Amino acid sequence: MSGAIYRRPEDVAPELGLYVTELKRYAVESGCHTRLARNRIAFDDGDVQGLIAWIKENRAGAVPETTEEDVWS
């Protein structure tokens, strides 16, 4: 049996193009993280994949696309 490899938010955030504080906030909101000693947030591969899916799902409706003509152009 092999143990999971946990990574720090400081290591994962640049890979996802996020700030560390942003990543931590998304992790807590989504529940896609693991708490280690001293209540620190860490990520294994499954957590990262779940977080990516959660971000895609929640950012999809963040900025609606408009098909209307731009009146200012």
mmCIF file of C-alpha atoms in Angstrom:
data_model
loop_
_atom_site.group_PDB
_atom_site.id
_atom_site.type_symbol
_atom_site.label_atom_id
_atom_site.label_comp_id
_atom_site.label_asym_id
_atom_site.label_seq_id
_atom_site.Cartn_x
_atom_site.Cartn_y
_atom_site.Cartn_z
ATOM 1 C CA MET A 1 0.000 0.000 0.000
ATOM 2 C CA SER A 2 1.478 3.332 -0.995
ATOM 3 C CA GLY A 3 0.708 6.542 0.842
ATOM 4 C CA ALA A 4 -0.782 9.580 -0.796
ATOM 5 C CA ILE A 5 1.510 12.442 -1.668
ATOM 6 C CA TYR A 6 0.208 15.722 -0.308
ATOM 7 C CA ARG A 7 1.157 19.086 -1.779
ATOM 8 C CA ARG A 8 1.024 22.545 -0.250
ATOM 9 C CA PRO A 9 -1.229 25.300 -1.627
ATOM 10 C CA GLU A 10 1.937 27.240 -2.502
ATOM 11 C CA ASP A 11 2.893 24.424 -4.892
ATOM 12 C CA VAL A 12 -0.532 23.881 -6.451
ATOM 13 C CA ALA A 13 -1.666 27.508 -6.941
ATOM 14 C CA PRO A 14 0.807 28.424 -9.722
ATOM 15 C CA GLU A 15 -0.142 25.274 -11.655
ATOM 16 C CA LEU A 16 -3.780 26.385 -11.649
ATOM 17 C CA GLY A 17 -3.029 30.045 -12.324
ATOM 18 C CA LEU A 18 -4.438 31.154 -8.974
ATOM 19 C CA TYR A 19 -3.180 33.114 -6.001
ATOM 20 C CA VAL A 20 -2.580 31.056 -2.846
ATOM 21 C CA THR A 21 -5.336 32.852 -0.913
ATOM 22 C CA GLU A 22 -7.762 32.313 -3.796
ATOM 23 C CA LEU A 23 -6.907 28.605 -3.921
ATOM 24 C CA LYS A 24 -7.407 28.196 -0.169
ATOM 25 C CA ARG A 25 -10.783 29.946 -0.328
ATOM 26 C CA TYR A 26 -11.951 27.751 -3.211
ATOM 27 C CA ALA A 27 -10.713 24.646 -1.395
ATOM 28 C CA VAL A 28 -12.698 25.439 1.737
ATOM 29 C CA GLU A 29 -15.833 26.381 -0.231
ATOM 30 C CA SER A 30 -15.716 23.230 -2.366
ATOM 31 C CA GLY A 31 -14.507 20.809 0.290
ATOM 32 C CA CYS A 32 -11.826 19.523 -2.112
ATOM 33 C CA HIS A 33 -8.880 19.455 0.275
ATOM 34 C CA THR A 34 -7.300 17.449 3.071
ATOM 35 C CA ARG A 35 -6.576 18.770 6.558
ATOM 36 C CA LEU A 36 -3.213 17.716 7.944
ATOM 37 C CA ALA A 37 -1.475 18.412 11.257
ATOM 38 C CA ARG A 38 -2.197 21.792 12.826
ATOM 39 C CA ASN A 39 -5.284 22.069 10.615
ATOM 40 C CA ARG A 40 -3.256 22.907 7.502
ATOM 41 C CA ILE A 41 -4.740 22.543 4.033
ATOM 42 C CA ALA A 42 -3.033 20.136 1.640
ATOM 43 C CA PHE A 43 -3.940 18.539 -1.670
ATOM 44 C CA ASP A 44 -3.498 15.088 -3.147
ATOM 45 C CA ASP A 45 -4.101 14.364 -6.846
ATOM 46 C CA GLY A 46 -7.792 13.609 -6.305
ATOM 47 C CA ASP A 47 -8.276 16.874 -4.415
ATOM 48 C CA VAL A 48 -6.660 18.862 -7.231
ATOM 49 C CA GLN A 49 -8.813 17.196 -9.908
ATOM 50 C CA GLY A 50 -11.965 17.761 -7.854
ATOM 51 C CA LEU A 51 -11.024 21.387 -7.289
ATOM 52 C CA ILE A 52 -10.419 21.948 -11.010
ATOM 53 C CA ALA A 53 -13.871 20.527 -11.799
ATOM 54 C CA TRP A 54 -15.465 22.666 -9.064
ATOM 55 C CA ILE A 55 -13.785 25.843 -10.348
ATOM 56 C CA LYS A 56 -14.864 25.161 -13.938
ATOM 57 C CA GLU A 57 -18.439 24.522 -12.821
ATOM 58 C CA ASN A 58 -18.672 27.630 -10.653
ATOM 59 C CA ARG A 59 -16.850 29.996 -12.977
ATOM 60 C CA ALA A 60 -18.990 28.962 -15.949
ATOM 61 C CA GLY A 61 -21.857 31.209 -14.869
ATOM 62 C CA ALA A 62 -19.708 33.968 -13.399
ATOM 63 C CA VAL A 63 -19.544 36.111 -16.540
ATOM 64 C CA PRO A 64 -22.464 35.520 -18.862
ATOM 65 C CA GLU A 65 -21.781 35.840 -22.536
ATOM 66 C CA THR A 66 -23.886 38.378 -24.358
ATOM 67 C CA THR A 67 -24.981 38.021 -27.931
ATOM 68 C CA GLU A 68 -26.400 41.520 -28.090
ATOM 69 C CA GLU A 69 -24.813 44.147 -30.270
ATOM 70 C CA ASP A 70 -22.440 46.487 -28.445
ATOM 71 C CA VAL A 71 -24.131 49.909 -28.423
ATOM 72 C CA TRP A 72 -20.865 51.718 -27.607
ATOM 73 C CA SER A 73 -18.854 50.577 -30.614
#
